[in-house]
């Protein structure tokens, strides 16, 4: 039977209970570790399960560590978290975890490992365009618009809205004009759109686009299969687009596909990627996104590619775009961050897959990227709870489970907590 003393103790520590130690024990049992959670430093932010469920799980800043818990040394806390203890081993499987950063490195050790990781990373959400373009069933315009609004509400600063390509090639995005009209008054984010040529650019501008993107390939064979022209011909097209955009003061983003591998040619030489990147930068692209279109890259192939591109394009003008076909996207993003990249493309719930690249699975899930960056203490200004709501919304419409491991895991936590 619960005593008034037990209830009083529970209310005192539960207000600060982090996801890192959400216990699934019976509501009639007070966890033995409760005393450890009663006091946190003023800069620590510990998100509760109920806050995440309601979309209020905003986790940012660089000082969110469990080492702020003054009653337990950080080293002991870390080992208990990862391995458990002899006395508490029976409770290990009943605890759930978050990516809240643990201050496990100090001084030179931390500098060696994390010194080049940016304090803030801009996430470019490509779900509404790159994520949906390969869906066989046409997604209603109203659903696309609502998805965009939910993504903006999560704090994402850039949401790629649609593409002004021929409906013949990508019928899913035939409603580009309608989407742009519906989000015309949505504030809080930028909405670049893809434009394959001058005609597409003019249509985008007519629909109210304030930013555009162009896409080239580092693979000759893929360029011909994807946009029906050689690399040089595609660059000539894009110079026309870039020139027209410059006259209207419209920013242009450049995409490069197949930066480490091609479904036709195989391994792509880093010098080819660097050449295309240099050309795009020279014609006026303010940002160049380097895409591993078929997801074959590993840190071993991504690093030399980035080194080659960074020799010809300033690092602040570069972004990375990884697909998770072989489960390498997060490791590739991490090594990119360590090299100084500060812009990452991702897709809510891991939606996506290039229609012209056989075997290419979805983009890296935005939820997984945000979770990892939170764990590194990197600011994104993205509310993970609200982001999950956006992912749940589109997955429910598509009739499938989320492709985000983070979303799946945290959904299980909140579902279980709601039953307690």
Coordinates of C-alpha atoms in Angstrom, one line a residue:
X1 CA 0.0 0.0 0.0
X2 CA 1.3 3.4 -0.9
X3 CA 2.1 5.7 2.0
X4 CA 1.9 9.5 2.0
X5 CA 5.7 9.5 2.5
X6 CA 6.2 7.4 -0.6
X7 CA 3.9 9.6 -2.7
X8 CA 5.6 12.7 -1.5
X9 CA 9.0 11.3 -2.5
X10 CA 7.7 10.1 -5.8
X11 CA 6.3 13.5 -6.7
X12 CA 9.6 15.2 -5.8
X13 CA 11.8 13.2 -8.2
X14 CA 9.3 12.4 -11.0
X15 CA 9.1 16.0 -12.0
X16 CA 12.7 15.8 -13.2
X17 CA 12.6 12.2 -14.4
X18 CA 14.6 11.9 -17.7
X19 CA 14.0 9.5 -20.4
X20 CA 17.3 8.1 -19.5
X21 CA 15.8 6.6 -16.4
X22 CA 12.1 6.1 -17.1
X23 CA 11.4 3.1 -15.0
X24 CA 8.7 0.6 -16.0
X25 CA 8.4 -0.8 -12.5
X26 CA 5.0 -1.0 -10.9
X27 CA 3.4 2.2 -9.7
X28 CA 3.3 0.6 -6.3
X29 CA 7.1 0.4 -6.1
X30 CA 9.5 3.3 -5.7
X31 CA 12.8 2.7 -7.6
X32 CA 15.9 2.4 -5.5
X33 CA 17.7 5.0 -7.7
X34 CA 15.1 7.7 -7.0
X35 CA 17.3 9.6 -4.7
X36 CA 19.8 10.1 -7.5
X37 CA 17.3 12.1 -9.5
X38 CA 16.2 14.7 -7.0
X39 CA 18.6 17.4 -8.0
X40 CA 20.0 18.6 -11.3
X41 CA 22.1 21.5 -12.3
X42 CA 20.2 24.6 -13.4
X43 CA 21.4 24.1 -17.0
X44 CA 20.2 20.5 -17.3
X45 CA 17.0 19.8 -19.2
X46 CA 15.5 16.4 -18.7
X47 CA 12.5 15.6 -20.9
X48 CA 9.7 13.5 -19.5
X49 CA 7.8 10.9 -21.4
X50 CA 4.5 12.9 -21.1
X51 CA 6.2 15.9 -22.6
X52 CA 7.4 13.9 -25.6
X53 CA 3.9 12.5 -26.1
X54 CA 2.4 16.0 -26.3
X55 CA 5.1 17.2 -28.6
X56 CA 6.9 19.3 -26.1
X57 CA 10.2 17.4 -25.9
X58 CA 12.5 20.2 -26.9
X59 CA 16.1 19.1 -26.2
X60 CA 18.8 21.5 -27.1
X61 CA 21.9 23.2 -25.6
X62 CA 25.3 21.6 -24.9
X63 CA 25.0 21.1 -21.1
X64 CA 22.4 18.4 -20.9
X65 CA 24.4 15.8 -19.0
X66 CA 23.5 13.3 -16.3
X67 CA 26.7 14.3 -14.6
X68 CA 24.8 17.3 -13.3
X69 CA 23.2 14.9 -10.9
X70 CA 25.1 16.0 -7.8
X71 CA 24.5 12.8 -5.8
X72 CA 26.2 10.4 -8.1
X73 CA 29.6 10.6 -9.8
X74 CA 29.3 10.8 -13.5
X75 CA 31.6 7.8 -14.0
X76 CA 29.6 5.6 -11.7
X77 CA 26.4 6.8 -13.3
X78 CA 27.7 6.0 -16.7
X79 CA 28.7 2.4 -15.9
X80 CA 25.5 1.8 -14.0
X81 CA 23.6 3.0 -17.1
X82 CA 25.4 0.9 -19.6
X83 CA 26.2 -2.3 -17.6
X84 CA 24.0 -2.1 -14.5
X85 CA 25.3 -3.3 -11.2
X86 CA 25.1 -6.5 -9.3
X87 CA 22.4 -5.2 -7.0
X88 CA 20.4 -3.4 -9.7
X89 CA 20.9 -5.8 -12.6
X90 CA 17.3 -7.2 -12.2
X91 CA 16.0 -3.7 -13.0
X92 CA 18.2 -3.0 -16.0
X93 CA 15.8 -4.3 -18.6
X94 CA 13.0 -2.2 -17.2
X95 CA 14.8 1.2 -17.7
X96 CA 14.6 3.2 -20.9
X97 CA 17.2 5.5 -22.3
X98 CA 17.6 8.8 -24.1
X99 CA 20.4 10.5 -26.1
X100 CA 20.9 13.1 -23.5
X101 CA 24.7 13.7 -23.6
X102 CA 26.8 12.3 -20.8
X103 CA 29.9 14.4 -20.0
X104 CA 32.2 11.4 -20.2
X105 CA 35.2 13.2 -21.7
X106 CA 37.2 16.0 -20.3
X107 CA 40.1 18.2 -21.3
X108 CA 42.2 16.9 -24.2
X109 CA 40.3 13.7 -24.6
X110 CA 37.1 15.5 -25.5
X111 CA 39.0 17.9 -27.8
X112 CA 40.5 15.0 -29.7
X113 CA 37.2 13.3 -30.3
X114 CA 34.6 16.1 -30.6
X115 CA 36.6 19.3 -31.3
X116 CA 35.5 19.7 -34.9
X117 CA 31.8 18.9 -34.4
X118 CA 29.8 22.1 -34.9
X119 CA 27.8 23.5 -32.0
X120 CA 24.8 24.0 -34.3
X121 CA 23.7 21.8 -37.2
X122 CA 21.1 22.9 -39.7
X123 CA 18.8 20.0 -40.8
X124 CA 17.3 20.2 -44.2
X125 CA 14.1 18.2 -44.3
X126 CA 13.6 16.5 -47.7
X127 CA 10.6 14.3 -46.8
X128 CA 7.8 16.1 -48.7
X129 CA 9.8 16.0 -51.9
X130 CA 12.5 13.3 -51.9
X131 CA 10.7 11.2 -49.4
X132 CA 7.4 11.0 -51.2
X133 CA 8.4 11.2 -54.9
X134 CA 8.8 7.4 -55.2
X135 CA 5.5 6.5 -53.6
X136 CA 3.3 4.6 -56.1
X137 CA 0.0 5.7 -54.6
X138 CA -0.7 9.4 -55.1
X139 CA -0.6 11.2 -51.8
X140 CA -3.4 13.9 -51.6
X141 CA -2.2 17.5 -51.7
X142 CA -3.9 18.1 -48.4
X143 CA -1.8 15.4 -46.7
X144 CA 1.4 16.8 -48.1
X145 CA 0.5 20.3 -46.9
X146 CA -0.4 19.1 -43.5
X147 CA 2.9 17.2 -43.3
X148 CA 4.9 20.3 -44.2
X149 CA 3.0 22.3 -41.5
X150 CA 3.8 19.7 -38.9
X151 CA 7.5 19.6 -39.9
X152 CA 7.7 23.3 -39.6
X153 CA 6.0 23.2 -36.2
X154 CA 8.8 20.9 -35.0
X155 CA 11.3 23.6 -35.6
X156 CA 12.9 22.4 -38.8
X157 CA 14.4 25.5 -40.5
X158 CA 14.3 24.2 -44.1
X159 CA 11.7 21.9 -45.6
X160 CA 12.0 21.0 -49.3
X161 CA 8.4 21.3 -50.4
X162 CA 8.1 19.8 -53.9
X163 CA 9.6 19.6 -57.3
X164 CA 8.8 21.3 -60.6
X165 CA 9.6 18.4 -62.8
X166 CA 7.4 16.9 -65.6
X167 CA 4.5 15.0 -64.2
X168 CA 5.4 12.4 -66.8
X169 CA 8.6 11.5 -64.9
X170 CA 7.4 12.1 -61.3
X171 CA 3.6 11.9 -61.2
X172 CA 3.6 12.1 -57.4
X173 CA 4.7 15.7 -57.5
X174 CA 2.2 16.9 -60.3
X175 CA 0.5 19.1 -57.7
X176 CA 3.5 21.3 -57.1
X177 CA 1.6 24.5 -57.8
X178 CA -1.2 23.6 -55.4
X179 CA 1.3 22.7 -52.6
X180 CA 3.1 26.0 -53.0
X181 CA -0.2 27.9 -53.0
X182 CA -1.3 26.2 -49.8
X183 CA 1.9 27.0 -47.9
X184 CA 2.3 30.5 -49.2
X185 CA 1.6 32.0 -45.8
X186 CA 3.3 29.4 -43.6
X187 CA 6.0 31.1 -41.6
X188 CA 9.0 29.7 -39.7
X189 CA 10.9 27.9 -42.4
X190 CA 12.3 28.1 -45.9
X191 CA 10.8 26.1 -48.7
X192 CA 13.2 25.3 -51.5
X193 CA 11.9 23.4 -54.6
X194 CA 13.6 21.3 -57.1
X195 CA 13.9 22.7 -60.7
X196 CA 15.5 20.5 -63.4
X197 CA 15.8 23.2 -66.0
X198 CA 14.9 26.8 -66.9
X199 CA 11.3 25.9 -67.7
X200 CA 10.9 24.3 -64.3
X201 CA 12.6 27.3 -62.7
X202 CA 10.2 29.7 -64.3
X203 CA 7.2 27.6 -63.2
X204 CA 8.6 27.5 -59.6
X205 CA 9.0 31.3 -59.5
X206 CA 5.5 31.7 -60.9
X207 CA 4.2 29.5 -58.1
X208 CA 5.9 31.7 -55.5
X209 CA 9.1 29.8 -54.8
X210 CA 11.8 31.9 -53.0
X211 CA 14.5 29.3 -53.2
X212 CA 15.3 26.6 -55.8
X213 CA 17.5 23.5 -56.1
X214 CA 19.2 21.9 -59.1
X215 CA 20.6 18.4 -59.3
X216 CA 23.6 17.0 -61.1
X217 CA 25.4 13.7 -60.8
X218 CA 29.0 12.6 -60.4
X219 CA 28.3 9.5 -62.4
X220 CA 28.0 9.9 -66.2
X221 CA 25.9 6.8 -66.5
X222 CA 23.5 7.8 -63.7
X223 CA 23.2 11.3 -65.2
X224 CA 22.0 9.9 -68.5
X225 CA 19.5 7.5 -66.8
X226 CA 18.3 10.1 -64.3
X227 CA 18.0 13.3 -66.3
X228 CA 18.6 12.0 -69.9
X229 CA 21.8 14.0 -70.5
X230 CA 25.5 14.0 -69.9
X231 CA 27.1 15.7 -66.9
X232 CA 28.4 18.5 -69.1
X233 CA 25.0 19.0 -70.7
X234 CA 23.3 19.1 -67.3
X235 CA 25.8 21.7 -66.0
X236 CA 25.0 23.9 -69.1
X237 CA 21.3 23.7 -68.2
X238 CA 22.0 24.7 -64.6
X239 CA 24.1 27.7 -65.6
X240 CA 21.0 29.1 -67.3
X241 CA 19.0 28.4 -64.1
X242 CA 21.6 29.9 -61.9
X243 CA 21.9 33.0 -64.1
X244 CA 18.1 33.6 -64.0
X245 CA 18.0 33.0 -60.3
X246 CA 20.8 35.5 -59.7
X247 CA 18.9 38.2 -61.5
X248 CA 15.9 37.6 -59.2
X249 CA 18.1 37.3 -56.1
X250 CA 16.8 33.7 -55.6
X251 CA 19.2 31.4 -53.8
X252 CA 20.2 28.2 -55.6
X253 CA 21.1 24.9 -53.9
X254 CA 23.0 22.3 -55.8
X255 CA 22.6 18.5 -55.3
X256 CA 25.2 16.0 -56.5
X257 CA 24.1 12.4 -56.6
X258 CA 26.2 9.2 -56.5
X259 CA 29.1 10.8 -54.6
X260 CA 30.6 7.5 -53.6
X261 CA 28.9 4.9 -55.7
X262 CA 26.7 4.4 -58.7
X263 CA 24.2 1.6 -59.5
X264 CA 25.7 1.4 -63.0
X265 CA 29.4 2.4 -62.7
X266 CA 30.1 1.2 -59.2
X267 CA 32.7 3.2 -57.2
X268 CA 32.8 6.9 -58.1
X269 CA 36.2 8.7 -58.0
X270 CA 36.3 11.6 -55.5
X271 CA 37.9 13.8 -58.2
X272 CA 34.7 13.5 -60.3
X273 CA 32.6 14.7 -57.3
X274 CA 35.0 17.6 -56.7
X275 CA 34.8 18.6 -60.3
X276 CA 31.0 18.8 -60.3
X277 CA 31.0 20.6 -56.9
X278 CA 33.4 23.2 -58.2
X279 CA 31.3 23.8 -61.2
X280 CA 28.1 24.2 -59.2
X281 CA 29.8 26.5 -56.7
X282 CA 31.3 28.5 -59.6
X283 CA 27.9 29.1 -61.2
X284 CA 26.6 30.5 -57.9
X285 CA 25.1 27.7 -55.8
X286 CA 25.1 28.9 -52.2
X287 CA 25.0 25.3 -50.8
X288 CA 26.0 22.0 -52.3
X289 CA 24.5 18.8 -50.9
X290 CA 26.6 15.7 -51.5
X291 CA 24.3 12.7 -51.9
X292 CA 25.1 9.0 -51.4
X293 CA 22.1 8.1 -53.6
X294 CA 22.3 4.3 -53.2
X295 CA 23.6 4.3 -49.6
X296 CA 26.8 2.3 -50.3
X297 CA 29.1 4.7 -48.6
X298 CA 31.1 4.1 -45.4
X299 CA 33.3 6.5 -43.5
X300 CA 36.2 4.9 -45.4
X301 CA 34.8 6.2 -48.7
X302 CA 33.0 9.3 -47.4
X303 CA 36.2 10.9 -45.9
X304 CA 38.3 10.9 -49.1
X305 CA 35.3 12.2 -51.1
X306 CA 34.8 15.1 -48.6
X307 CA 38.5 15.9 -48.6
X308 CA 38.5 16.2 -52.4
X309 CA 35.4 18.5 -52.4
X310 CA 36.6 20.6 -49.5
X311 CA 39.7 21.4 -51.5
X312 CA 37.6 23.3 -54.1
X313 CA 34.5 24.4 -52.2
X314 CA 34.4 26.1 -48.7
X315 CA 33.2 23.8 -46.0
X316 CA 30.5 26.2 -44.9
X317 CA 28.8 25.8 -48.3
X318 CA 28.6 22.0 -48.1
X319 CA 25.9 19.6 -46.9
X320 CA 25.6 15.8 -46.7
X321 CA 22.7 13.6 -47.8
X322 CA 22.9 10.0 -47.0
X323 CA 20.6 7.0 -47.7
X324 CA 20.5 4.2 -45.2
X325 CA 20.6 1.2 -47.5
X326 CA 23.4 -0.5 -45.7
X327 CA 22.8 1.1 -42.3
X328 CA 25.7 3.4 -42.6
X329 CA 24.0 6.8 -42.7
X330 CA 24.6 7.9 -39.1
X331 CA 28.2 6.8 -39.0
X332 CA 28.7 8.7 -42.3
X333 CA 27.0 11.8 -40.8
X334 CA 29.2 11.6 -37.7
X335 CA 32.4 11.5 -39.6
X336 CA 31.2 14.4 -41.7
X337 CA 30.5 16.4 -38.6
X338 CA 34.0 15.6 -37.3
X339 CA 35.3 17.0 -40.6
X340 CA 33.3 20.2 -39.9
X341 CA 30.2 19.8 -42.0
X342 CA 27.3 21.7 -40.4
X343 CA 24.3 20.9 -42.7
X344 CA 22.6 17.5 -42.9
X345 CA 19.8 16.4 -45.2
X346 CA 17.3 13.9 -43.8
X347 CA 13.7 12.7 -44.3
X348 CA 11.1 12.2 -41.6
X349 CA 10.5 8.6 -40.8
X350 CA 13.2 7.6 -43.3
X351 CA 11.0 8.1 -46.3
X352 CA 12.5 8.1 -49.7
X353 CA 14.5 6.3 -52.3
X354 CA 15.5 7.4 -55.7
X355 CA 13.2 6.0 -58.5
X356 CA 16.2 5.7 -60.8
X357 CA 18.5 4.0 -58.4
X358 CA 17.5 0.3 -58.0
X359 CA 17.9 -0.9 -54.5
X360 CA 18.2 2.5 -52.9
X361 CA 16.3 2.5 -49.7
X362 CA 15.1 5.6 -47.8
X363 CA 17.0 8.6 -46.6
X364 CA 18.3 8.7 -43.1
X365 CA 15.5 9.3 -40.7
X366 CA 15.3 12.9 -39.4
X367 CA 14.3 11.5 -36.0
X368 CA 17.4 9.4 -35.8
X369 CA 19.6 12.4 -36.8
X370 CA 18.1 14.6 -34.2
X371 CA 18.4 11.9 -31.5
X372 CA 22.1 11.5 -32.3
X373 CA 22.8 15.2 -32.4
X374 CA 21.1 15.6 -29.1
X375 CA 23.4 13.0 -27.7
X376 CA 26.4 14.9 -29.0
X377 CA 25.1 18.1 -27.4
X378 CA 24.6 19.7 -30.8
X379 CA 21.9 22.3 -31.1
X380 CA 19.3 21.8 -33.9
X381 CA 16.3 23.7 -32.4
X382 CA 14.2 20.7 -33.5
X383 CA 11.6 19.4 -31.1
X384 CA 11.9 15.6 -31.3
X385 CA 8.4 15.0 -29.9
X386 CA 6.7 17.2 -32.5
X387 CA 8.9 15.7 -35.2
X388 CA 7.7 12.2 -34.2
X389 CA 4.1 13.5 -34.5
X390 CA 4.8 14.5 -38.1
X391 CA 6.3 11.1 -38.8
X392 CA 3.4 9.3 -37.2
X393 CA 1.0 11.4 -39.3
X394 CA 2.5 10.5 -42.7
X395 CA 3.2 6.9 -41.8
X396 CA -0.4 6.4 -40.8
X397 CA -1.5 7.8 -44.1
X398 CA 0.9 5.5 -46.0
X399 CA -0.1 2.5 -43.9
X400 CA 3.4 1.5 -42.8
X401 CA 5.7 1.6 -39.8
X402 CA 8.1 4.4 -39.4
X403 CA 11.6 3.8 -40.8
X404 CA 13.1 5.6 -37.8
X405 CA 14.5 3.4 -35.1
X406 CA 14.3 6.3 -32.7
X407 CA 10.7 6.9 -33.4
X408 CA 9.9 3.2 -33.0
X409 CA 11.8 2.9 -29.7
X410 CA 10.4 6.0 -28.1
X411 CA 6.9 5.2 -29.2
X412 CA 7.2 1.9 -27.3
X413 CA 8.4 3.9 -24.2
X414 CA 5.5 6.3 -24.3
X415 CA 3.0 3.5 -25.0
X416 CA 4.2 1.5 -22.0
X417 CA 4.3 4.6 -19.8
X418 CA 0.7 5.4 -20.7
X419 CA -0.4 2.0 -19.2
X420 CA 1.3 2.6 -15.9

